[in-house]
CSV table of N, CA, C and O in Angstrom, one decimal:
chain,number,residue,atom,x,y,z
M,1,MET,N,-1.2,-42.9,-16.6
M,1,MET,CA,-1.1,-44.1,-17.5
M,1,MET,C,-0.8,-43.7,-18.9
M,1,MET,O,-0.2,-44.4,-19.7
M,2,ARG,N,-1.4,-42.6,-19.4
M,2,ARG,CA,-1.3,-42.2,-20.7
M,2,ARG,C,0.2,-41.8,-21.1
M,2,ARG,O,0.6,-41.9,-22.2
M,3,SER,N,1.0,-41.4,-20.2
M,3,SER,CA,2.3,-41.0,-20.5
M,3,SER,C,3.3,-42.1,-20.5
M,3,SER,O,4.4,-42.0,-21.0
M,4,LEU,N,2.9,-43.3,-20.0
M,4,LEU,CA,3.8,-44.5,-20.0
M,4,LEU,C,4.1,-44.9,-21.4
M,4,LEU,O,5.4,-45.1,-21.6
M,5,PRO,N,3.3,-45.0,-22.4
M,5,PRO,CA,3.7,-45.4,-23.7
M,5,PRO,C,4.6,-44.4,-24.3
M,5,PRO,O,5.6,-44.7,-25.0
M,6,LEU,N,4.5,-43.0,-24.0
M,6,LEU,CA,5.4,-42.0,-24.5
M,6,LEU,C,6.8,-42.2,-23.9
M,6,LEU,O,7.8,-42.1,-24.6
M,7,VAL,N,6.8,-42.5,-22.6
M,7,VAL,CA,8.1,-42.8,-22.0
M,7,VAL,C,8.8,-44.0,-22.6
M,7,VAL,O,10.0,-43.9,-22.8
M,8,VAL,N,8.1,-45.0,-22.9
M,8,VAL,CA,8.7,-46.2,-23.5
M,8,VAL,C,9.2,-45.9,-24.8
M,8,VAL,O,10.4,-46.3,-25.2
M,9,VAL,N,8.4,-45.2,-25.7
M,9,VAL,CA,8.9,-44.8,-27.0
M,9,VAL,C,10.1,-44.0,-27.0
M,9,VAL,O,11.1,-44.2,-27.7
M,10,LEU,N,10.1,-42.9,-26.1
M,10,LEU,CA,11.3,-42.0,-26.0
M,10,LEU,C,12.5,-42.8,-25.6
M,10,LEU,O,13.6,-42.5,-26.0
M,11,SER,N,12.3,-43.6,-24.6
M,11,SER,CA,13.5,-44.4,-24.1
M,11,SER,C,14.1,-45.3,-25.2
M,11,SER,O,15.3,-45.5,-25.3
M,12,PHE,N,13.2,-45.9,-26.0
M,12,PHE,CA,13.7,-46.7,-27.1
M,12,PHE,C,14.5,-45.9,-28.1
M,12,PHE,O,15.5,-46.3,-28.5
M,13,LEU,N,14.0,-44.7,-28.4
M,13,LEU,CA,14.6,-43.9,-29.3
M,13,LEU,C,16.0,-43.4,-28.9
M,13,LEU,O,16.9,-43.2,-29.6
M,14,VAL,N,16.1,-43.2,-27.6
M,14,VAL,CA,17.3,-42.7,-27.0
M,14,VAL,C,18.3,-43.8,-26.9
M,14,VAL,O,19.5,-43.6,-27.2
M,15,PHE,N,17.9,-45.0,-26.4
M,15,PHE,CA,18.9,-46.0,-26.1
M,15,PHE,C,19.1,-47.0,-27.2
M,15,PHE,O,20.0,-47.8,-27.2
M,16,ALA,N,18.3,-47.1,-28.3
M,16,ALA,CA,18.4,-48.0,-29.4
M,16,ALA,C,19.8,-47.8,-30.1
M,16,ALA,O,20.5,-48.8,-30.4
M,17,PRO,N,20.2,-46.6,-30.4
M,17,PRO,CA,21.6,-46.5,-31.0
M,17,PRO,C,22.7,-47.0,-30.2
M,17,PRO,O,23.7,-47.5,-30.6
M,18,LEU,N,22.5,-46.9,-28.9
M,18,LEU,CA,23.6,-47.4,-28.0
M,18,LEU,C,23.7,-48.9,-28.0
M,18,LEU,O,24.8,-49.4,-27.8
M,19,ARG,N,22.6,-49.6,-28.2
M,19,ARG,CA,22.6,-51.1,-28.2
M,19,ARG,C,23.2,-51.6,-29.6
M,19,ARG,O,23.6,-52.7,-29.6
M,20,ALA,N,23.2,-50.8,-30.6
M,20,ALA,CA,23.6,-51.3,-31.9
M,20,ALA,C,25.1,-51.6,-32.0
M,20,ALA,O,25.4,-52.4,-32.7
M,21,GLU,N,25.9,-50.9,-31.2
M,21,GLU,CA,27.3,-51.0,-31.3
M,21,GLU,C,27.8,-51.5,-30.0
M,21,GLU,O,27.4,-51.1,-28.9
M,22,SER,N,28.8,-52.5,-30.1
M,22,SER,CA,29.4,-53.0,-28.9
M,22,SER,C,30.8,-52.4,-28.8
M,22,SER,O,31.4,-52.1,-29.8
M,23,PRO,N,31.3,-52.1,-27.6
M,23,PRO,CA,32.6,-51.6,-27.4
M,23,PRO,C,33.7,-52.6,-27.9
M,23,PRO,O,34.7,-52.2,-28.3
M,24,LEU,N,33.3,-53.8,-28.0
M,24,LEU,CA,34.2,-54.9,-28.6
M,24,LEU,C,34.1,-55.0,-30.1
M,24,LEU,O,34.9,-55.6,-30.7
M,25,ASP,N,33.1,-54.4,-30.7
M,25,ASP,CA,32.9,-54.4,-32.1
M,25,ASP,C,32.5,-53.0,-32.5
M,25,ASP,O,31.3,-52.7,-32.9
M,26,PRO,N,33.4,-52.0,-32.5
M,26,PRO,CA,33.0,-50.6,-32.7
M,26,PRO,C,32.4,-50.3,-34.0
M,26,PRO,O,31.6,-49.3,-34.2
M,27,LYS,N,32.6,-51.1,-35.1
M,27,LYS,CA,32.1,-50.8,-36.4
M,27,LYS,C,30.8,-51.6,-36.6
M,27,LYS,O,30.1,-51.4,-37.6
M,28,GLY,N,30.4,-52.5,-35.7
M,28,GLY,CA,29.2,-53.1,-35.7
M,28,GLY,C,29.1,-54.1,-36.9
M,28,GLY,O,28.1,-54.5,-37.4
M,29,LYS,N,30.2,-54.6,-37.3
M,29,LYS,CA,30.3,-55.5,-38.6
M,29,LYS,C,30.2,-57.0,-38.2
M,29,LYS,O,29.9,-57.8,-39.1
M,30,ALA,N,30.6,-57.4,-37.0
M,30,ALA,CA,30.7,-58.8,-36.7
M,30,ALA,C,29.2,-59.3,-36.5
M,30,ALA,O,28.4,-58.8,-35.8
M,31,LYS,N,29.0,-60.5,-37.1
M,31,LYS,CA,27.7,-61.1,-36.9
M,31,LYS,C,27.7,-62.1,-35.7
M,31,LYS,O,26.7,-62.3,-35.1
M,32,ILE,N,28.9,-62.5,-35.3
M,32,ILE,CA,29.0,-63.4,-34.1
M,32,ILE,C,29.5,-62.5,-33.0
M,32,ILE,O,30.5,-61.8,-33.2
M,33,THR,N,28.8,-62.5,-31.9
M,33,THR,CA,29.2,-61.8,-30.8
M,33,THR,C,30.4,-62.4,-30.0
M,33,THR,O,30.7,-63.6,-30.2
M,34,LYS,N,31.0,-61.6,-29.1
M,34,LYS,CA,32.1,-62.2,-28.3
M,34,LYS,C,31.6,-63.4,-27.5
M,34,LYS,O,32.3,-64.4,-27.5
M,35,ASN,N,30.5,-63.2,-26.9
M,35,ASN,CA,29.9,-64.3,-26.1
M,35,ASN,C,29.7,-65.6,-26.9
M,35,ASN,O,30.0,-66.7,-26.5
M,36,GLU,N,29.1,-65.4,-28.2
M,36,GLU,CA,28.9,-66.6,-29.0
M,36,GLU,C,30.2,-67.2,-29.5
M,36,GLU,O,30.3,-68.4,-29.5
M,37,ALA,N,31.2,-66.3,-29.7
M,37,ALA,CA,32.5,-66.9,-30.1
M,37,ALA,C,33.2,-67.7,-29.0
M,37,ALA,O,33.8,-68.8,-29.2
M,38,GLU,N,33.0,-67.2,-27.8
M,38,GLU,CA,33.5,-67.9,-26.6
M,38,GLU,C,32.8,-69.3,-26.4
M,38,GLU,O,33.5,-70.3,-26.2
M,39,HIS,N,31.6,-69.3,-26.6
M,39,HIS,CA,30.8,-70.6,-26.5
M,39,HIS,C,31.2,-71.6,-27.6
M,39,HIS,O,31.3,-72.8,-27.3
M,40,ILE,N,31.4,-71.1,-28.8
M,40,ILE,CA,31.9,-71.9,-29.9
M,40,ILE,C,33.2,-72.6,-29.6
M,40,ILE,O,33.4,-73.8,-29.7
M,41,ALA,N,34.1,-71.8,-29.0
M,41,ALA,CA,35.5,-72.3,-28.7
M,41,ALA,C,35.4,-73.3,-27.6
M,41,ALA,O,36.1,-74.3,-27.5
M,42,LEU,N,34.6,-72.9,-26.5
M,42,LEU,CA,34.5,-73.8,-25.4
M,42,LEU,C,33.8,-75.1,-25.6
M,42,LEU,O,34.0,-76.1,-24.9
M,43,ARG,N,33.0,-75.2,-26.7
M,43,ARG,CA,32.4,-76.5,-27.0
M,43,ARG,C,33.4,-77.5,-27.6
M,43,ARG,O,33.4,-78.7,-27.4
M,44,LYS,N,34.5,-76.9,-28.3
M,44,LYS,CA,35.5,-77.8,-28.8
M,44,LYS,C,36.5,-78.2,-27.7
M,44,LYS,O,37.1,-79.1,-27.7
M,45,TYR,N,36.7,-77.3,-26.8
M,45,TYR,CA,37.7,-77.5,-25.6
M,45,TYR,C,36.9,-77.4,-24.3
M,45,TYR,O,37.1,-76.5,-23.5
M,46,PRO,N,36.2,-78.5,-24.0
M,46,PRO,CA,35.5,-78.5,-22.7
M,46,PRO,C,36.5,-78.5,-21.5
M,46,PRO,O,37.5,-79.1,-21.6
M,47,GLY,N,36.1,-77.8,-20.5
M,47,GLY,CA,37.0,-77.7,-19.3
M,47,GLY,C,37.9,-76.5,-19.4
M,47,GLY,O,38.5,-76.1,-18.4
M,48,ALA,N,38.0,-75.9,-20.6
M,48,ALA,CA,38.9,-74.7,-20.7
M,48,ALA,C,38.1,-73.5,-20.3
M,48,ALA,O,37.0,-73.5,-20.1
M,49,ARG,N,38.9,-72.3,-20.1
M,49,ARG,CA,38.2,-71.1,-19.9
M,49,ARG,C,38.9,-70.0,-20.7
M,49,ARG,O,40.0,-70.2,-21.2
M,50,VAL,N,38.1,-69.0,-21.1
M,50,VAL,CA,38.6,-68.0,-21.9
M,50,VAL,C,39.4,-67.0,-21.1
M,50,VAL,O,38.9,-66.4,-20.1
M,51,SER,N,40.7,-66.8,-21.4
M,51,SER,CA,41.5,-65.9,-20.6
M,51,SER,C,41.7,-64.5,-21.3
M,51,SER,O,42.0,-63.5,-20.7
M,52,ALA,N,41.4,-64.5,-22.6
M,52,ALA,CA,41.5,-63.2,-23.4
M,52,ALA,C,40.7,-63.4,-24.7
M,52,ALA,O,40.6,-64.4,-25.3
M,53,ALA,N,40.1,-62.3,-25.1
M,53,ALA,CA,39.4,-62.2,-26.4
M,53,ALA,C,39.4,-60.9,-27.0
M,53,ALA,O,39.2,-59.9,-26.2
M,54,LYS,N,39.6,-60.8,-28.3
M,54,LYS,CA,39.5,-59.5,-29.0
M,54,LYS,C,39.2,-59.7,-30.4
M,54,LYS,O,39.4,-60.7,-31.0
M,55,LEU,N,38.5,-58.7,-30.9
M,55,LEU,CA,38.1,-58.7,-32.4
M,55,LEU,C,39.2,-58.1,-33.2
M,55,LEU,O,39.7,-57.0,-32.9
M,56,GLU,N,39.6,-58.7,-34.2
M,56,GLU,CA,40.7,-58.2,-35.1
M,56,GLU,C,40.6,-58.7,-36.5
M,56,GLU,O,39.8,-59.7,-36.7
M,57,THR,N,41.3,-58.1,-37.4
M,57,THR,CA,41.3,-58.6,-38.8
M,57,THR,C,42.6,-59.4,-39.0
M,57,THR,O,43.7,-59.0,-38.7
M,58,VAL,N,42.4,-60.7,-39.4
M,58,VAL,CA,43.5,-61.6,-39.7
M,58,VAL,C,43.4,-62.0,-41.2
M,58,VAL,O,42.4,-62.6,-41.5
M,59,GLN,N,44.4,-61.7,-42.0
M,59,GLN,CA,44.4,-62.1,-43.4
M,59,GLN,C,43.1,-61.6,-44.1
M,59,GLN,O,42.6,-62.4,-44.9
M,60,GLY,N,42.7,-60.4,-43.8
M,60,GLY,CA,41.5,-59.8,-44.4
M,60,GLY,C,40.2,-60.4,-43.8
M,60,GLY,O,39.1,-60.0,-44.4
M,61,HIS,N,40.2,-61.2,-42.8
M,61,HIS,CA,38.9,-61.7,-42.3
M,61,HIS,C,38.8,-61.2,-40.9
M,61,HIS,O,39.8,-61.1,-40.1
M,62,LEU,N,37.5,-60.8,-40.5
M,62,LEU,CA,37.2,-60.4,-39.2
M,62,LEU,C,37.1,-61.6,-38.3
M,62,LEU,O,36.2,-62.5,-38.6
M,63,VAL,N,37.9,-61.7,-37.2
M,63,VAL,CA,37.9,-62.9,-36.4
M,63,VAL,C,37.9,-62.5,-34.9
M,63,VAL,O,38.4,-61.4,-34.6
M,64,TRP,N,37.4,-63.3,-34.1
M,64,TRP,CA,37.5,-63.2,-32.7
M,64,TRP,C,38.8,-64.0,-32.3
M,64,TRP,O,38.8,-65.2,-32.5
M,65,SER,N,39.8,-63.4,-31.8
M,65,SER,CA,41.0,-64.1,-31.3
M,65,SER,C,40.8,-64.3,-29.9
M,65,SER,O,40.7,-63.4,-29.1
M,66,LEU,N,40.9,-65.6,-29.6
M,66,LEU,CA,40.7,-66.0,-28.1
M,66,LEU,C,41.9,-66.7,-27.7
M,66,LEU,O,42.6,-67.4,-28.4
M,67,VAL,N,42.2,-66.6,-26.4
M,67,VAL,CA,43.2,-67.4,-25.7
M,67,VAL,C,42.5,-68.3,-24.6
M,67,VAL,O,41.8,-67.7,-23.8
M,68,LEU,N,42.6,-69.6,-24.8
M,68,LEU,CA,41.9,-70.5,-23.9
M,68,LEU,C,42.9,-71.0,-22.9
M,68,LEU,O,44.1,-71.4,-23.3
M,69,ALA,N,42.6,-71.0,-21.7
M,69,ALA,CA,43.5,-71.6,-20.6
M,69,ALA,C,42.9,-73.0,-20.4
M,69,ALA,O,41.8,-73.3,-20.1
M,70,THR,N,43.8,-74.0,-20.8
M,70,THR,CA,43.4,-75.4,-20.6
M,70,THR,C,44.2,-76.1,-19.6
M,70,THR,O,45.3,-75.7,-19.2
M,71,THR,N,43.7,-77.2,-19.1
M,71,THR,CA,44.5,-77.9,-18.0
M,71,THR,C,45.6,-78.7,-18.6
M,71,THR,O,46.7,-78.8,-18.0
M,72,LYS,N,45.5,-79.2,-19.8
M,72,LYS,CA,46.5,-80.0,-20.4
M,72,LYS,C,47.6,-79.2,-21.1
M,72,LYS,O,48.8,-79.5,-20.9
M,73,ASP,N,47.3,-78.2,-22.0
M,73,ASP,CA,48.2,-77.5,-22.8
M,73,ASP,C,48.6,-76.1,-22.3
M,73,ASP,O,49.4,-75.5,-22.9
M,74,GLY,N,48.1,-75.7,-21.1
M,74,GLY,CA,48.4,-74.4,-20.6
M,74,GLY,C,47.5,-73.4,-21.3
M,74,GLY,O,46.3,-73.2,-20.9
M,75,THR,N,47.9,-72.7,-22.4
M,75,THR,CA,47.1,-71.8,-23.1
M,75,THR,C,47.1,-72.2,-24.6
M,75,THR,O,48.0,-72.8,-25.1
M,76,LYS,N,46.0,-72.0,-25.2
M,76,LYS,CA,45.8,-72.3,-26.6
M,76,LYS,C,45.1,-71.1,-27.3
M,76,LYS,O,44.0,-70.8,-27.0
M,77,PRO,N,45.8,-70.5,-28.3
M,77,PRO,CA,45.2,-69.5,-29.1
M,77,PRO,C,44.2,-70.1,-30.2
M,77,PRO,O,44.6,-71.1,-30.8
M,78,VAL,N,43.0,-69.6,-30.3
M,78,VAL,CA,42.1,-70.0,-31.4
M,78,VAL,C,41.4,-68.8,-32.0
M,78,VAL,O,41.5,-67.7,-31.3
M,79,ALA,N,40.9,-69.0,-33.1
M,79,ALA,CA,40.2,-67.9,-33.8
M,79,ALA,C,38.9,-68.4,-34.3
M,79,ALA,O,38.7,-69.5,-34.8
M,80,VAL,N,37.8,-67.5,-34.1
M,80,VAL,CA,36.5,-67.8,-34.5
M,80,VAL,C,36.1,-66.8,-35.5
M,80,VAL,O,36.2,-65.6,-35.2
M,81,ASP,N,35.8,-67.2,-36.7
M,81,ASP,CA,35.4,-66.2,-37.7
M,81,ASP,C,34.1,-65.4,-37.3
M,81,ASP,O,33.1,-66.0,-36.9
M,82,ALA,N,34.3,-64.1,-37.3
M,82,ALA,CA,33.2,-63.3,-36.7
M,82,ALA,C,32.0,-63.1,-37.6
M,82,ALA,O,31.0,-62.6,-37.2
M,83,MET,N,32.1,-63.7,-38.8
M,83,MET,CA,31.0,-63.6,-39.7
M,83,MET,C,30.2,-64.9,-39.8
M,83,MET,O,29.0,-65.0,-39.9
M,84,THR,N,31.0,-66.1,-39.8
M,84,THR,CA,30.4,-67.4,-40.0
M,84,THR,C,30.3,-68.2,-38.7
M,84,THR,O,29.6,-69.2,-38.7
M,85,GLY,N,31.2,-67.9,-37.7
M,85,GLY,CA,31.2,-68.7,-36.5
M,85,GLY,C,32.1,-70.0,-36.7
M,85,GLY,O,32.2,-70.7,-35.7
M,86,ARG,N,32.7,-70.1,-37.8
M,86,ARG,CA,33.7,-71.3,-37.9
M,86,ARG,C,34.9,-71.0,-37.1
M,86,ARG,O,35.4,-69.9,-37.0
M,87,MET,N,35.4,-72.1,-36.6
M,87,MET,CA,36.6,-72.0,-35.7
M,87,MET,C,37.8,-72.6,-36.4
M,87,MET,O,37.8,-73.6,-37.1
M,88,ALA,N,38.9,-71.9,-36.2
M,88,ALA,CA,40.2,-72.3,-36.7
M,88,ALA,C,41.0,-72.6,-35.5
M,88,ALA,O,40.7,-72.3,-34.4
M,89,GLY,N,42.1,-73.3,-35.7
M,89,GLY,CA,43.0,-73.6,-34.5
M,89,GLY,C,43.9,-72.5,-34.2
M,89,GLY,O,43.5,-71.4,-34.3
M,90,ALA,N,45.1,-72.8,-33.8
M,90,ALA,CA,46.1,-71.7,-33.5
M,90,ALA,C,46.3,-70.9,-34.8
M,90,ALA,O,46.2,-71.4,-35.9
M,91,HIS,N,46.5,-69.7,-34.6
M,91,HIS,CA,46.7,-68.8,-35.8
M,91,HIS,C,47.8,-67.8,-35.6
M,91,HIS,O,48.2,-67.5,-34.4
M,92,GLU,N,48.3,-67.3,-36.7
M,92,GLU,CA,49.3,-66.3,-36.7
M,92,GLU,C,48.8,-65.0,-37.3
M,92,GLU,O,48.1,-65.2,-38.4
M,93,LYS,N,49.2,-63.9,-36.9
M,93,LYS,CA,48.7,-62.7,-37.5
M,93,LYS,C,49.7,-62.4,-38.6
M,93,LYS,O,50.9,-62.6,-38.5
M,94,ASN,N,49.2,-61.9,-39.8
M,94,ASN,CA,50.0,-61.5,-40.9
M,94,ASN,C,49.8,-60.1,-41.2
M,94,ASN,O,48.9,-59.5,-41.0
C-alpha cells in the first residue's frame, strides 16, 4: 500500500506533459478546445453535424475552422474564435 502513492505521483509526472498539448493544437495556445468549438457551432445549427475541423490562423486570429453538414444548405463553413469562443459565419482565408 505504501508504494501506491509513489506510483500515482510518478505517473502524474510522466503523463502530465502529454496532456498539456493536443495534436490539434500543437502550440497549446487555444483556450477553446475542438470539442467546445464544435458544440458552439452545433448550438447555432441544430441538426447539423461536423464533417471537418482544424485549428488555423485567419487574419491574425487563431480560429477553429469547421465545416458543418446541414440538411438544408449542404455544407456550411463556420469559424469559432479559439480564444473567445465567438462564432463567425462563413469565412475566407487571407
